[in-house]
Amino acid sequence: MILSGPAGSGKTTLTASFLKAATSRGLSVAITAPTHKALRVLRETMGHRGSPLLFTTLHSLLGLRLSENEDGSFSVTPGPAPDLSLYDWIIVDECSLVGGDLLRSLDLARGSARILFVGDPYQLPPVDSIHLETPPVFSRPYPLLSLDRVHRQTGDHPVHLLTRRLLAWRPDAGRPTPPSLFRNLPDLVPEDLSDPGKILWIPGGSREAVQWATKLGEKGENVRILAYTNRRVEHYNALLYQREYGLISTPFAPHERILLQETVGVKTSEGELRLLPAGEELTVLEIFPERHPDYPEIPAHRVYLEDETGGYFSVLVPDDALGHQKSVDTHFREIRRLKEAGTADRKEIAVLSKKTWTLKRAFAPLRHGYATTIFKAQGSTFDSVIVDWTDLNRFREDRAFVRALYVAATRPRFRLLFSISSLA
């Protein structure tokens, strides 16, 4: 069945009560989520201990493995068939982030185990399902228990009022604008950090947003800037990294918290190929200059990292990540051109494809964590959030734009700030 509800409606509290009842009866329960990040939040919130409970990512639960294709790309393939019948219940948290392929794999492996999907139907679907009206799991004919009352804030709390308006927004009403959501916009412009407002507007561009992110960070708050496009995110990350560490020569700094941009495979010191999902948060331990043996012409660094589970590994990153990505994109465009023109045989295209994928996978797609996309922010909670309203307007569909605003509004614990060039 599905336990659904908006952020702050009590899904985690109710799930914790369910777990307490299940374990008191001696039932075996597996608790899973798409990423270690979501799993850590669930484990910390519930605080449950004991042998009947297993906390693991969905990929690990299903025994999925990462395999390298001939062209250098990676595929997620089934490993030894897991016997999920060992569990009486499987709880899938953050189920709105689960795509159709993982749902089908879970159907095949569940056996007699019963599944409780827990999630927010108002979030954005996974990137590969963005054309859908709702995340894939909510379109399935499962029994549904819906929570509709938000308990996280009081009824007159600004964030609560905003989320209520977004949840009630009609698709035929078009795209909401700042004046349509807030009648007192000038009163929401902050003067300093003592401003008691929970929703604030920052007139100006990226410079003003970066200034406020710096001020909040200096207070010790965990602050994140949210945007729609990767280009905008990279722009914010470059500015904030320079503010934090100055003009240093390394692409990352020790102790910095960084993000994994894409799902990748990494090899451990034992040679084991390990799957790391997109959006995973990592901590930089050390970083040293090192050239890739196959691409010595590309300046690079080796980064030693620790993941959410305490596991250690190292990867190579290019000093110029944007330049590396542009080079890879150019090769992929050439492959598409050759396929469409029909001027090259399959062998030539296969050779170029393998070369391109090898270049892409030679370096890990790590990014700074000061800013992130709306998609990768789902399932996370920060002290304060600054949302680039102008960049969010790049969403082509009004429905996706409203869902993105809802995701942004439900991420902060304290302050929600919108950065916009003009309040008009």
Tab-separated table of C-alpha atoms in Angstrom:
chain	number	residue	atom	x	y	z
A	1	MET	CA	0.000	0.000	0.000
A	2	ILE	CA	0.959	3.672	-0.216
A	3	LEU	CA	1.220	6.154	2.634
A	4	SER	CA	1.145	9.562	0.979
A	5	GLY	CA	1.035	13.162	2.100
A	6	PRO	CA	2.709	16.537	1.714
A	7	ALA	CA	5.834	17.495	3.627
A	8	GLY	CA	5.211	17.829	7.368
A	9	SER	CA	1.983	15.802	7.328
A	10	GLY	CA	3.338	13.103	9.672
A	11	LYS	CA	4.413	10.341	7.282
A	12	THR	CA	7.647	9.651	9.170
A	13	THR	CA	5.911	9.754	12.567
A	14	LEU	CA	3.255	7.299	11.412
A	15	THR	CA	5.873	5.041	9.799
A	16	ALA	CA	7.850	5.016	13.065
A	17	SER	CA	4.710	3.924	14.925
A	18	PHE	CA	4.204	1.167	12.368
A	19	LEU	CA	7.809	0.013	12.851
A	20	LYS	CA	7.407	-0.078	16.623
A	21	ALA	CA	4.279	-2.207	16.322
A	22	ALA	CA	5.849	-4.521	13.725
A	23	THR	CA	9.038	-5.164	15.693
A	24	SER	CA	7.101	-5.720	18.929
A	25	ARG	CA	5.370	-8.591	17.131
A	26	GLY	CA	8.675	-10.056	15.959
A	27	LEU	CA	8.180	-9.154	12.312
A	28	SER	CA	11.205	-8.713	10.062
A	29	VAL	CA	11.298	-5.342	8.280
A	30	ALA	CA	13.608	-3.962	5.579
A	31	ILE	CA	13.712	-0.163	5.341
A	32	THR	CA	14.946	1.179	2.032
A	33	ALA	CA	15.226	4.384	0.021
A	34	PRO	CA	16.769	5.411	-3.312
A	35	THR	CA	19.857	7.052	-1.751
A	36	HIS	CA	22.010	6.795	1.360
A	37	LYS	CA	21.112	10.420	2.083
A	38	ALA	CA	17.390	9.687	2.340
A	39	LEU	CA	18.143	6.539	4.324
A	40	ARG	CA	20.301	8.437	6.826
A	41	VAL	CA	17.557	10.984	7.441
A	42	LEU	CA	15.047	8.183	8.032
A	43	ARG	CA	17.370	6.289	10.379
A	44	GLU	CA	18.169	9.388	12.429
A	45	THR	CA	14.534	10.426	12.640
A	46	MET	CA	13.259	7.020	13.704
A	47	GLY	CA	16.166	6.116	15.963
A	48	HIS	CA	15.303	2.418	15.789
A	49	ARG	CA	17.850	-0.267	16.607
A	50	GLY	CA	17.624	-4.012	16.617
A	51	SER	CA	18.205	-7.075	14.446
A	52	PRO	CA	14.702	-7.240	12.863
A	53	LEU	CA	15.401	-3.972	10.989
A	54	LEU	CA	17.569	-3.630	7.901
A	55	PHE	CA	18.466	-0.197	6.503
A	56	THR	CA	19.750	-0.372	2.928
A	57	THR	CA	19.433	1.414	-0.390
A	58	LEU	CA	16.949	0.112	-2.926
A	59	HIS	CA	19.724	-0.896	-5.335
A	60	SER	CA	21.432	-2.971	-2.636
A	61	LEU	CA	18.167	-4.539	-1.474
A	62	LEU	CA	17.446	-5.721	-5.015
A	63	GLY	CA	20.986	-7.026	-5.504
A	64	LEU	CA	21.511	-4.784	-8.527
A	65	ARG	CA	25.055	-4.595	-9.822
A	66	LEU	CA	26.948	-2.197	-12.005
A	67	SER	CA	28.503	-3.684	-15.150
A	68	GLU	CA	30.684	-2.010	-17.762
A	69	ASN	CA	29.549	-2.215	-21.386
A	70	GLU	CA	31.827	-2.630	-24.394
A	71	ASP	CA	31.409	1.031	-25.334
A	72	GLY	CA	32.615	2.149	-21.895
A	73	SER	CA	29.183	3.002	-20.499
A	74	PHE	CA	27.699	1.385	-17.401
A	75	SER	CA	24.503	-0.605	-16.961
A	76	VAL	CA	22.667	-1.612	-13.827
A	77	THR	CA	22.002	-5.346	-14.046
A	78	PRO	CA	20.447	-7.903	-11.690
A	79	GLY	CA	22.803	-9.866	-9.490
A	80	PRO	CA	21.866	-13.066	-7.654
A	81	ALA	CA	18.089	-12.974	-7.191
A	82	PRO	CA	17.421	-11.642	-3.667
A	83	ASP	CA	14.976	-13.575	-1.510
A	84	LEU	CA	12.883	-10.713	-0.165
A	85	SER	CA	10.457	-13.232	1.303
A	86	LEU	CA	12.810	-13.243	4.288
A	87	TYR	CA	11.104	-9.992	5.242
A	88	ASP	CA	7.533	-9.622	6.375
A	89	TRP	CA	7.458	-5.966	5.343
A	90	ILE	CA	9.536	-3.715	3.072
A	91	ILE	CA	9.237	0.037	3.634
A	92	VAL	CA	10.219	2.154	0.622
A	93	ASP	CA	10.740	5.745	1.771
A	94	GLU	CA	10.952	8.716	-0.642
A	95	CYS	CA	9.076	6.555	-3.138
A	96	SER	CA	8.377	9.568	-5.370
A	97	LEU	CA	12.055	9.361	-6.407
A	98	VAL	CA	11.735	5.731	-7.571
A	99	GLY	CA	11.541	5.277	-11.340
A	100	GLY	CA	9.571	2.699	-13.260
A	101	ASP	CA	12.496	0.297	-13.806
A	102	LEU	CA	13.219	-0.004	-10.082
A	103	LEU	CA	9.516	-0.512	-9.347
A	104	ARG	CA	9.372	-3.381	-11.831
A	105	SER	CA	12.505	-4.960	-10.311
A	106	LEU	CA	10.916	-4.716	-6.867
A	107	ASP	CA	7.723	-6.383	-8.140
A	108	LEU	CA	9.731	-9.329	-9.475
A	109	ALA	CA	11.788	-9.789	-6.292
A	110	ARG	CA	9.263	-9.155	-3.513
A	111	GLY	CA	7.926	-12.688	-3.261
A	112	SER	CA	5.468	-12.820	-0.352
A	113	ALA	CA	6.851	-9.702	1.339
A	114	ARG	CA	4.389	-6.847	1.787
A	115	ILE	CA	5.454	-3.364	0.771
A	116	LEU	CA	4.633	0.023	2.281
A	117	PHE	CA	5.507	2.899	-0.060
A	118	VAL	CA	5.947	6.208	1.762
A	119	GLY	CA	6.201	9.457	-0.160
A	120	ASP	CA	4.966	12.805	-1.325
A	121	PRO	CA	2.859	12.744	-4.519
A	122	TYR	CA	3.299	16.494	-4.978
A	123	GLN	CA	7.055	16.287	-5.582
A	124	LEU	CA	8.656	16.216	-9.019
A	125	PRO	CA	8.784	12.795	-10.700
A	126	PRO	CA	12.244	11.340	-11.398
A	127	VAL	CA	14.060	13.093	-14.257
A	128	ASP	CA	13.385	10.188	-16.630
A	129	SER	CA	9.647	10.442	-15.822
A	130	ILE	CA	9.258	14.235	-15.826
A	131	HIS	CA	6.592	13.985	-18.551
A	132	LEU	CA	4.300	12.127	-16.148
A	133	GLU	CA	1.683	13.992	-14.115
A	134	THR	CA	2.750	12.248	-10.924
A	135	PRO	CA	5.672	10.049	-9.766
A	136	PRO	CA	5.272	6.493	-11.181
A	137	VAL	CA	4.369	4.721	-7.919
A	138	PHE	CA	1.310	6.944	-7.359
A	139	SER	CA	-0.222	5.837	-10.657
A	140	ARG	CA	-0.362	2.225	-9.476
A	141	PRO	CA	-3.639	0.745	-8.178
A	142	TYR	CA	-2.396	0.127	-4.631
A	143	PRO	CA	-4.461	0.810	-1.491
A	144	LEU	CA	-3.835	4.440	-0.553
A	145	LEU	CA	-3.736	6.151	2.831
A	146	SER	CA	-3.511	9.923	2.361
A	147	LEU	CA	-2.515	12.438	5.023
A	148	ASP	CA	-3.693	15.959	4.229
A	149	ARG	CA	-3.033	18.027	7.371
A	150	VAL	CA	0.392	19.656	7.764
A	151	HIS	CA	1.681	19.535	11.356
A	152	ARG	CA	5.197	20.909	10.822
A	153	GLN	CA	4.041	24.541	11.027
A	154	THR	CA	0.998	26.306	12.421
A	155	GLY	CA	-1.843	27.188	10.099
A	156	ASP	CA	-0.826	30.838	9.767
A	157	HIS	CA	2.876	30.112	9.238
A	158	PRO	CA	4.053	31.760	5.963
A	159	VAL	CA	5.577	28.532	4.607
A	160	HIS	CA	2.402	26.641	5.482
A	161	LEU	CA	0.259	29.220	3.682
A	162	LEU	CA	2.517	29.060	0.631
A	163	THR	CA	2.437	25.267	0.396
A	164	ARG	CA	-1.355	25.278	0.775
A	165	ARG	CA	-1.652	27.716	-2.119
A	166	LEU	CA	0.657	25.632	-4.292
A	167	LEU	CA	-1.166	22.383	-3.490
A	168	ALA	CA	-4.469	24.052	-4.396
A	169	TRP	CA	-3.141	25.655	-7.584
A	170	ARG	CA	-5.245	24.693	-10.611
A	171	PRO	CA	-3.388	23.584	-13.782
A	172	ASP	CA	-5.683	25.767	-15.903
A	173	ALA	CA	-4.681	28.848	-13.871
A	174	GLY	CA	-1.338	29.030	-15.639
A	175	ARG	CA	1.950	29.743	-13.938
A	176	PRO	CA	1.867	31.471	-10.528
A	177	THR	CA	3.713	34.771	-10.208
A	178	PRO	CA	5.091	36.453	-7.069
A	179	PRO	CA	2.179	38.939	-6.874
A	180	SER	CA	-0.334	36.095	-7.278
A	181	LEU	CA	1.161	34.244	-4.297
A	182	PHE	CA	2.022	37.199	-2.069
A	183	ARG	CA	0.155	40.476	-1.769
A	184	ASN	CA	2.718	42.169	0.489
A	185	LEU	CA	5.898	41.608	-1.512
A	186	PRO	CA	7.669	44.864	-0.511
A	187	ASP	CA	7.216	43.960	3.158
A	188	LEU	CA	9.069	40.658	2.602
A	189	VAL	CA	12.368	42.233	1.533
A	190	PRO	CA	14.815	41.584	4.415
A	191	GLU	CA	17.031	44.268	5.917
A	192	ASP	CA	19.263	41.968	7.958
A	193	LEU	CA	19.352	38.509	9.551
A	194	SER	CA	17.322	39.683	12.529
A	195	ASP	CA	14.272	39.903	10.259
A	196	PRO	CA	11.688	37.519	11.778
A	197	GLY	CA	10.090	36.645	8.426
A	198	LYS	CA	10.086	33.006	7.407
A	199	ILE	CA	9.623	33.807	3.705
A	200	LEU	CA	11.768	36.591	2.281
A	201	TRP	CA	12.507	38.055	-1.130
A	202	ILE	CA	15.961	39.109	-2.324
A	203	PRO	CA	15.749	41.619	-5.191
A	204	GLY	CA	18.719	41.429	-7.539
A	205	GLY	CA	20.690	38.669	-9.202
A	206	SER	CA	23.208	36.003	-8.287
A	207	ARG	CA	25.497	38.443	-6.442
A	208	GLU	CA	22.782	39.262	-3.893
A	209	ALA	CA	21.879	35.580	-3.505
A	210	VAL	CA	25.535	34.693	-2.877
A	211	GLN	CA	25.850	37.486	-0.309
A	212	TRP	CA	22.891	36.174	1.660
A	213	ALA	CA	24.094	32.578	1.404
A	214	THR	CA	27.433	33.718	2.833
A	215	LYS	CA	25.751	35.592	5.694
A	216	LEU	CA	23.643	32.582	6.631
A	217	GLY	CA	26.647	30.252	6.366
A	218	GLU	CA	28.646	32.485	8.682
A	219	LYS	CA	25.870	32.042	11.262
A	220	GLY	CA	26.523	28.316	11.134
A	221	GLU	CA	23.382	27.483	9.178
A	222	ASN	CA	23.252	24.709	6.606
A	223	VAL	CA	22.106	26.784	3.634
A	224	ARG	CA	21.549	25.684	0.042
A	225	ILE	CA	20.787	27.648	-3.131
A	226	LEU	CA	18.281	25.847	-5.365
A	227	ALA	CA	17.985	26.375	-9.121
A	228	TYR	CA	16.624	24.522	-12.146
A	229	THR	CA	19.536	24.376	-14.593
A	230	ASN	CA	22.930	22.802	-13.997
A	231	ARG	CA	24.580	25.862	-15.558
A	232	ARG	CA	23.054	28.139	-12.920
A	233	VAL	CA	23.993	25.729	-10.125
A	234	GLU	CA	27.607	25.598	-11.330
A	235	HIS	CA	27.690	29.412	-11.458
A	236	TYR	CA	26.612	29.676	-7.805
A	237	ASN	CA	28.983	26.925	-6.711
A	238	ALA	CA	31.973	28.623	-8.342
A	239	LEU	CA	31.192	31.951	-6.666
A	240	LEU	CA	30.621	30.460	-3.211
A	241	TYR	CA	33.667	28.171	-3.404
A	242	GLN	CA	35.848	31.181	-4.194
A	243	ARG	CA	34.294	33.145	-1.320
A	244	GLU	CA	34.941	30.271	1.075
A	245	TYR	CA	38.478	29.267	0.071
A	246	GLY	CA	39.797	32.100	-2.108
A	247	LEU	CA	41.813	31.498	-5.268
A	248	ILE	CA	43.210	28.038	-4.478
A	249	SER	CA	44.511	25.680	-7.141
A	250	THR	CA	42.513	22.573	-6.233
A	251	PRO	CA	38.981	21.952	-7.559
A	252	PHE	CA	37.835	20.908	-4.064
A	253	ALA	CA	39.043	21.458	-0.512
A	254	PRO	CA	39.575	19.053	2.436
A	255	HIS	CA	36.534	18.671	4.717
A	256	GLU	CA	34.253	20.140	2.035
A	257	ARG	CA	30.849	18.484	1.565
A	258	ILE	CA	30.269	17.770	-2.110
A	259	LEU	CA	27.638	16.106	-4.288
A	260	LEU	CA	27.673	13.387	-6.927
A	261	GLN	CA	26.142	14.793	-10.109
A	262	GLU	CA	25.305	11.469	-11.796
A	263	THR	CA	24.974	7.815	-10.838
A	264	VAL	CA	28.417	6.303	-11.358
A	265	GLY	CA	30.471	3.261	-10.600
A	266	VAL	CA	33.685	3.502	-8.584
A	267	LYS	CA	36.291	0.851	-7.925
A	268	THR	CA	37.321	0.228	-4.340
A	269	SER	CA	40.902	-0.517	-3.322
A	270	GLU	CA	39.983	-4.211	-3.564
A	271	GLY	CA	38.938	-3.749	-7.195
A	272	GLU	CA	35.219	-4.117	-6.488
A	273	LEU	CA	32.878	-2.078	-8.705
A	274	ARG	CA	30.483	-0.115	-6.499
A	275	LEU	CA	27.362	1.838	-7.441
A	276	LEU	CA	26.956	5.397	-6.125
A	277	PRO	CA	23.580	7.038	-6.846
A	278	ALA	CA	23.193	10.595	-8.123
A	279	GLY	CA	22.722	13.181	-5.386
A	280	GLU	CA	24.851	11.282	-2.868
A	281	GLU	CA	26.625	13.570	-0.416
A	282	LEU	CA	30.337	12.929	0.124
A	283	THR	CA	33.076	14.437	2.292
A	284	VAL	CA	36.501	15.312	0.911
A	285	LEU	CA	39.272	13.806	3.044
A	286	GLU	CA	42.351	14.639	0.961
A	287	ILE	CA	43.155	15.892	-2.526
A	288	PHE	CA	46.394	15.666	-4.550
A	289	PRO	CA	47.431	16.478	-8.147
A	290	GLU	CA	47.471	13.361	-10.335
A	291	ARG	CA	47.162	12.772	-14.076
A	292	HIS	CA	44.962	10.055	-15.536
A	293	PRO	CA	47.188	7.385	-17.135
A	294	ASP	CA	45.102	7.394	-20.329
A	295	TYR	CA	44.586	11.177	-20.464
A	296	PRO	CA	47.794	12.774	-19.150
A	297	GLU	CA	47.047	15.924	-21.158
A	298	ILE	CA	44.062	16.715	-18.875
A	299	PRO	CA	45.109	18.402	-15.575
A	300	ALA	CA	43.424	16.498	-12.753
A	301	HIS	CA	43.413	15.725	-9.025
A	302	ARG	CA	42.818	12.557	-7.055
A	303	VAL	CA	40.173	13.065	-4.378
A	304	TYR	CA	39.856	10.761	-1.365
A	305	LEU	CA	36.246	10.643	-0.193
A	306	GLU	CA	34.010	9.305	2.558
A	307	ASP	CA	30.368	8.478	1.879
A	308	GLU	CA	27.299	8.417	4.135
A	309	THR	CA	28.049	4.852	5.266
A	310	GLY	CA	31.615	5.653	6.339
A	311	GLY	CA	33.085	3.920	3.289
A	312	TYR	CA	36.315	5.246	1.742
A	313	PHE	CA	37.376	5.414	-1.901
A	314	SER	CA	39.152	7.751	-4.309
A	315	VAL	CA	38.363	9.155	-7.743
A	316	LEU	CA	40.004	11.391	-10.306
A	317	VAL	CA	38.423	14.748	-11.155
A	318	PRO	CA	39.434	17.165	-13.928
A	319	ASP	CA	40.585	20.617	-12.879
A	320	ASP	CA	38.277	22.073	-15.536
A	321	ALA	CA	35.062	20.083	-15.061
A	322	LEU	CA	33.049	22.333	-17.398
A	323	GLY	CA	35.658	22.022	-20.153
A	324	HIS	CA	35.697	18.243	-19.775
A	325	GLN	CA	31.907	18.076	-19.967
A	326	LYS	CA	31.870	20.284	-23.081
A	327	SER	CA	34.396	17.981	-24.762
A	328	VAL	CA	32.265	14.915	-23.962
A	329	ASP	CA	29.091	16.650	-25.170
A	330	THR	CA	30.817	17.553	-28.446
A	331	HIS	CA	31.675	13.893	-29.067
A	332	PHE	CA	28.105	12.792	-28.307
A	333	ARG	CA	26.733	15.416	-30.719
A	334	GLU	CA	29.046	14.080	-33.424
A	335	ILE	CA	27.784	10.539	-32.797
A	336	ARG	CA	24.176	11.716	-33.172
A	337	ARG	CA	25.079	13.605	-36.360
A	338	LEU	CA	26.698	10.518	-37.887
A	339	LYS	CA	23.688	8.380	-37.019
A	340	GLU	CA	21.228	10.860	-38.500
A	341	ALA	CA	23.309	11.454	-41.646
A	342	GLY	CA	23.884	7.759	-42.252
A	343	THR	CA	27.380	8.494	-43.608
A	344	ALA	CA	29.240	6.199	-41.203
A	345	ASP	CA	29.026	2.452	-40.677
A	346	ARG	CA	28.054	0.906	-37.363
A	347	LYS	CA	31.646	-0.077	-36.550
A	348	GLU	CA	32.888	3.511	-36.874
A	349	ILE	CA	30.082	4.791	-34.660
A	350	ALA	CA	30.725	2.045	-32.095
A	351	VAL	CA	34.424	2.963	-31.915
A	352	LEU	CA	33.629	6.656	-31.423
A	353	SER	CA	30.947	5.802	-28.829
A	354	LYS	CA	33.355	3.685	-26.804
A	355	LYS	CA	35.974	6.417	-26.975
A	356	THR	CA	33.481	9.015	-25.749
A	357	TRP	CA	32.140	6.920	-22.880
A	358	THR	CA	35.690	6.041	-21.797
A	359	LEU	CA	36.565	9.742	-21.691
A	360	LYS	CA	33.391	10.524	-19.735
A	361	ARG	CA	33.896	7.750	-17.174
A	362	ALA	CA	37.588	8.496	-16.688
A	363	PHE	CA	36.657	11.259	-14.253
A	364	ALA	CA	34.018	11.396	-11.536
A	365	PRO	CA	31.201	13.981	-11.892
A	366	LEU	CA	31.649	15.672	-8.510
A	367	ARG	CA	30.147	19.076	-7.779
A	368	HIS	CA	30.302	21.565	-4.917
A	369	GLY	CA	27.377	21.423	-2.500
A	370	TYR	CA	26.618	25.108	-1.977
A	371	ALA	CA	23.936	25.002	-4.660
A	372	THR	CA	22.008	22.168	-6.249
A	373	THR	CA	19.146	21.540	-8.624
A	374	ILE	CA	15.574	21.227	-7.448
A	375	PHE	CA	15.569	17.589	-8.541
A	376	LYS	CA	18.553	16.661	-6.363
A	377	ALA	CA	17.182	18.620	-3.378
A	378	GLN	CA	14.193	16.295	-3.064
A	379	GLY	CA	14.368	14.283	0.127
A	380	SER	CA	16.734	16.788	1.787
A	381	THR	CA	16.165	19.316	4.568
A	382	PHE	CA	18.304	22.410	5.132
A	383	ASP	CA	18.272	25.171	7.743
A	384	SER	CA	17.674	27.848	5.114
A	385	VAL	CA	17.028	27.727	1.380
A	386	ILE	CA	17.514	30.396	-1.281
A	387	VAL	CA	15.510	29.729	-4.447
A	388	ASP	CA	16.439	31.264	-7.807
A	389	TRP	CA	12.905	32.099	-8.994
A	390	THR	CA	14.158	33.428	-12.336
A	391	ASP	CA	15.935	30.175	-13.171
A	392	LEU	CA	12.939	28.093	-12.049
A	393	ASN	CA	10.906	29.950	-14.668
A	394	ARG	CA	12.843	27.962	-17.270
A	395	PHE	CA	10.605	24.955	-16.560
A	396	ARG	CA	8.622	24.529	-19.763
A	397	GLU	CA	5.518	23.062	-18.162
A	398	ASP	CA	3.460	25.034	-15.634
A	399	ARG	CA	2.707	21.846	-13.710
A	400	ALA	CA	6.427	21.080	-13.268
A	401	PHE	CA	7.078	24.704	-12.274
A	402	VAL	CA	4.467	24.538	-9.494
A	403	ARG	CA	5.843	21.216	-8.247
A	404	ALA	CA	9.355	22.697	-8.230
A	405	LEU	CA	8.158	25.635	-6.123
A	406	TYR	CA	6.476	23.193	-3.739
A	407	VAL	CA	9.680	21.134	-3.402
A	408	ALA	CA	11.678	24.305	-2.705
A	409	ALA	CA	9.169	25.589	-0.138
A	410	THR	CA	9.285	22.342	1.831
A	411	ARG	CA	13.090	22.035	2.111
A	412	PRO	CA	13.990	24.632	4.837
A	413	ARG	CA	13.689	24.333	8.606
A	414	PHE	CA	13.886	28.085	9.228
A	415	ARG	CA	14.057	30.549	6.336
A	416	LEU	CA	12.847	30.383	2.755
A	417	LEU	CA	14.279	33.123	0.553
A	418	PHE	CA	13.490	33.775	-3.112
A	419	SER	CA	16.025	35.488	-5.349
A	420	ILE	CA	14.409	37.393	-8.207
A	421	SER	CA	15.602	40.208	-10.441
A	422	SER	CA	12.408	42.235	-9.978
A	423	LEU	CA	9.401	42.017	-7.653
A	424	ALA	CA	7.156	43.617	-10.271
